[in-house]
Amino acid sequence: MENYKSDIINSRSIGFGSSDAATLLSVGRNGKLNKTAEKRIAVMLGQAEQKEFSTKSTKYGDYIENAIYETVKNTYPEYEVISNPYYQVDDLPYRFKCFNHIDIEIKQPHRIIWFEVKAVNDDLQKTIKKYEAQLCWHWWILKHIYRNQDVTVELFLAHYHTKDKHSEFNPKQLTLQSITFDESIYDDIQKGIDVVEKELDRFQYEAGTIIQAENLPEELNEAISQIHAKILSIKKAEQDVESFKQNLLQAMQENNINKISLPDMDISYVSSGESLKFNTPQFKKSHPRLYKKFARTEKRKAYINIRIKDKTDGKA
């Protein structure tokens, strides 16, 4: 398994694999490169280095994958069962390759079966949705590689449901789900690939480290997940408070109430009026010298900015 991990790292210099599918899907839907795509292109062009993290989650995932591989191999001793074969699509009009490492392949006389293994806490449907771009990438390459052969091709998600990252392998926690796709998903990935091809000639990378959260140490990844949940809760609470204030404003106006007093809180009605604000952009434009005379530069401390992405289009 360590050999194929090294192969994955090395192959990033020639093109894009299944782990890049979600990024390409986002690029295709938005019509432009994002920071993650820029970093991957930089890695491919040798302008940046891909950092790798070995975490408890990835190690456990490798353990489960190997256990499933041994189970499949023992179940089908009459067939060729391969762990992490590498496939590359060579006949595409791009200056880079498209490839994948599928976790498990079964070769039967007239049937080829691929398994993508996920050892996760999420349920089956949530896992399919989360990894739909990667699964679509596998399905596309599977069909392309065997398109001229007299075989039936099938793709399965081997979903191993686990609440921890240390338990022994239990076959009862494994579900095999046949995977098929709406063509629109691959169409958007294809658009992303086209955007990358167009950007190659003028691509200039501004250094900066971007990594996927699943590649972080498990403790930090879990802490990030908890903070994400808290931020969503805060946003929901803020929306509820604002809705309440709008409804209460109307009620206080209609009933001529100026103040509601509670033991630990006062709610006051503030009537409409005018306030004086300084138009800095307009002043800078009209009086640039005077603005420059009184403007000053202040040092800003480093800080963390967290933005919640819109799941419908990948934008923050």
XYZ file of C-alpha atoms in Angstrom, residues 11-288:
278
model
C 1.466 11.173 -10.529
C 0.314 14.609 -9.357
C 3.075 16.092 -11.473
C 1.510 14.784 -14.699
C -2.133 15.668 -14.196
C -5.274 15.192 -12.131
C -6.667 12.211 -10.257
C -9.895 11.295 -8.510
C -8.982 13.321 -5.405
C -9.059 16.437 -7.615
C -12.537 15.754 -8.980
C -14.390 17.855 -6.386
C -12.096 20.807 -7.106
C -12.605 20.482 -10.864
C -16.369 20.205 -10.321
C -16.355 23.500 -8.396
C -14.205 25.179 -11.073
C -16.573 23.956 -13.788
C -19.673 25.236 -12.014
C -18.126 28.636 -11.270
C -16.225 29.028 -14.542
C -12.966 30.069 -12.893
C -10.091 28.741 -10.819
C -10.280 28.727 -7.043
C -7.379 28.665 -4.578
C -7.364 24.881 -4.288
C -7.231 24.496 -8.066
C -4.408 27.035 -8.295
C -2.395 25.069 -5.748
C -2.919 21.789 -7.631
C -1.888 23.349 -10.922
C 1.209 24.732 -9.225
C 2.047 21.250 -7.923
C 1.532 19.794 -11.403
C 3.812 22.424 -12.942
C 6.482 22.014 -10.271
C 5.887 25.480 -8.823
C 4.761 24.199 -5.427
C 5.182 21.147 -3.245
C 2.302 18.931 -2.165
C 2.374 18.427 1.600
C 1.247 15.061 2.902
C -0.068 14.242 6.365
C -0.387 10.760 7.795
C -3.216 10.895 10.295
C -5.018 8.411 12.485
C -7.988 8.590 10.105
C -5.930 7.890 6.964
C -4.094 5.019 8.650
C -7.373 3.484 9.800
C -8.811 3.960 6.328
C -5.843 2.068 4.870
C -6.379 -0.715 7.409
C -10.082 -1.068 6.517
C -9.319 -0.926 2.798
C -6.780 -3.727 3.124
C -9.214 -5.792 5.216
C -11.914 -5.426 2.553
C -9.390 -6.278 -0.162
C -8.453 -9.525 1.638
C -12.150 -10.345 2.114
C -12.898 -9.827 -1.589
C -9.839 -11.815 -2.636
C -10.879 -14.753 -0.433
C -14.468 -14.520 -1.679
C -13.447 -14.676 -5.347
C -10.322 -16.879 -5.426
C -11.024 -17.845 -9.059
C -10.741 -14.250 -10.286
C -7.984 -11.663 -10.385
C -8.443 -9.188 -7.530
C -6.133 -6.168 -7.664
C -5.388 -3.575 -4.979
C -5.060 0.031 -6.148
C -4.420 -0.425 -9.876
C -3.407 2.737 -11.729
C -5.258 3.804 -14.892
C -4.502 6.740 -17.137
C -6.529 8.269 -19.970
C -4.089 9.133 -22.751
C -6.324 10.182 -25.642
C -7.551 13.540 -24.317
C -6.785 16.917 -25.975
C -5.036 18.331 -22.911
C -1.477 19.048 -21.864
C -1.952 16.954 -18.755
C -3.203 13.464 -17.961
C -6.358 12.300 -16.208
C -5.848 9.225 -14.056
C -7.022 7.337 -11.009
C -6.129 4.700 -8.433
C -9.231 2.646 -7.696
C -9.089 0.878 -4.327
C -10.078 -2.632 -5.499
C -10.665 -4.176 -8.912
C -12.140 -7.590 -9.732
C -11.464 -8.916 -13.238
C -13.902 -11.538 -14.452
C -14.053 -12.876 -18.027
C -16.853 -10.538 -19.092
C -17.236 -8.303 -16.068
C -15.065 -5.649 -14.404
C -15.951 -4.461 -10.894
C -14.410 -1.454 -9.126
C -14.724 -0.692 -5.419
C -14.049 2.702 -3.845
C -13.634 2.207 -0.075
C -14.708 4.812 2.489
C -14.377 4.184 6.230
C -16.443 7.050 7.635
C -18.790 8.196 10.393
C -21.391 9.450 7.886
C -24.284 7.284 6.728
C -24.412 5.813 3.236
C -26.400 8.547 1.469
C -24.389 11.385 3.017
C -21.168 9.630 1.980
C -22.377 9.209 -1.603
C -23.236 12.911 -1.744
C -19.946 13.968 -0.155
C -17.832 11.953 -2.600
C -20.046 12.174 -5.690
C -17.376 13.997 -7.721
C -14.706 11.416 -6.916
C -17.067 8.534 -7.641
C -18.111 10.153 -10.910
C -14.442 10.460 -11.872
C -13.912 6.731 -11.229
C -17.032 5.870 -13.250
C -15.874 7.979 -16.188
C -12.395 6.407 -16.268
C -13.805 2.896 -15.769
C -16.088 3.259 -18.775
C -13.346 4.878 -20.858
C -10.649 2.289 -20.123
C -12.875 -0.681 -20.988
C -14.979 0.960 -23.720
C -13.575 -1.234 -26.519
C -13.676 -4.523 -24.625
C -16.479 -7.052 -24.422
C -17.082 -6.573 -20.716
C -19.727 -5.173 -18.400
C -18.373 -2.532 -16.009
C -19.695 -1.805 -12.518
C -18.711 0.657 -9.811
C -19.488 0.146 -6.117
C -19.006 2.279 -3.051
C -17.727 0.063 -0.241
C -19.174 2.033 2.668
C -17.705 1.034 6.016
C -19.639 2.761 8.792
C -17.518 3.386 11.873
C -17.792 5.625 14.930
C -14.097 5.421 15.780
C -10.695 4.948 14.176
C -9.389 1.971 16.128
C -11.939 -0.866 16.130
C -11.201 -4.192 14.486
C -12.711 -4.780 11.055
C -16.320 -5.984 11.247
C -17.915 -7.168 7.952
C -21.376 -6.321 9.340
C -20.477 -2.632 9.149
C -19.807 -2.870 5.399
C -22.392 -1.942 2.756
C -21.831 -2.240 -0.990
C -23.755 0.320 -3.013
C -23.902 0.300 -6.818
C -23.074 3.750 -8.210
C -24.540 5.417 -11.300
C -24.520 9.080 -12.300
C -26.457 11.902 -13.841
C -24.355 13.012 -16.823
C -24.562 16.637 -15.650
C -22.069 15.931 -12.855
C -19.403 14.791 -15.272
C -20.314 17.646 -17.656
C -19.410 20.136 -14.909
C -16.158 18.290 -14.168
C -15.375 18.416 -17.893
C -15.980 22.175 -17.867
C -13.526 22.456 -14.974
C -10.906 20.518 -16.937
C -11.442 22.880 -19.886
C -10.969 25.933 -17.637
C -7.661 24.525 -16.347
C -6.430 23.888 -19.903
C -7.244 27.477 -20.928
C -5.497 28.928 -17.864
C -2.216 27.030 -18.255
C -0.513 29.484 -20.612
C -1.050 32.494 -18.364
C -0.910 30.720 -15.033
C 1.180 32.364 -12.323
C 1.108 30.934 -8.853
C 1.202 33.085 -5.746
C 2.670 30.932 -3.017
C 0.491 29.963 -0.123
C -0.319 26.698 1.616
C -3.766 25.206 1.052
C -4.612 21.750 2.345
C -7.780 19.717 2.602
C -9.138 19.347 6.132
C -9.191 15.529 5.923
C -5.392 15.608 5.615
C -4.976 17.349 8.972
C -4.324 15.482 12.228
C -7.578 13.910 13.412
C -7.752 16.001 16.612
C -7.534 19.274 14.667
C -9.968 18.062 12.019
C -12.488 17.150 14.728
C -12.018 20.559 16.416
C -12.668 22.297 13.080
C -15.838 20.242 12.598
C -17.067 21.269 16.057
C -16.364 24.947 15.374
C -18.176 24.669 12.046
C -21.248 23.334 13.837
C -21.076 26.155 16.410
C -20.767 28.830 13.712
C -23.823 27.448 11.923
C -25.677 27.474 15.239
C -24.674 31.108 15.860
C -25.794 32.141 12.364
C -29.137 30.423 12.904
C -29.517 32.146 16.303
C -28.681 35.530 14.758
C -31.325 34.997 12.079
C -33.880 34.033 14.742
C -33.036 37.135 16.812
C -33.321 39.432 13.786
C -36.679 37.915 12.819
C -37.897 38.342 16.407
C -36.769 42.000 16.487
C -38.620 42.795 13.263
C -41.835 41.245 14.576
C -41.467 42.973 17.958
C -40.724 46.324 16.298
C -44.055 46.214 14.524
C -45.882 45.202 17.693
C -44.293 48.014 19.778
C -45.106 50.581 17.084
C -48.722 49.487 16.820
C -49.199 49.519 20.617
C -47.142 52.672 21.341
C -44.724 50.789 23.619
C -41.347 52.455 24.210
C -39.725 49.910 26.479
C -40.099 46.354 27.735
C -38.324 45.717 31.033
C -37.113 42.270 32.130
C -35.015 41.333 35.196
C -31.824 40.882 33.155
C -32.641 42.703 29.920
C -34.321 45.830 28.577
C -35.872 46.048 25.123
C -36.174 49.639 23.918
C -37.905 51.083 20.880
C -35.686 53.460 18.894
C -37.563 55.664 16.471
C -36.361 56.387 12.956
C -34.095 59.388 12.424
C -30.926 60.605 10.783
C -27.292 60.000 11.651
C -24.154 61.639 10.300
C -21.660 59.413 8.498
C -18.395 60.368 6.829
C -18.068 59.299 3.181
C -14.409 58.246 3.175
C -14.266 56.938 -0.440
C -15.790 60.155 -1.816
C -13.479 62.342 0.290
C -10.440 60.384 -0.913
C -11.539 60.854 -4.522
C -12.305 64.591 -4.171
C -9.357 65.548 -1.931
C -6.570 62.988 -2.493
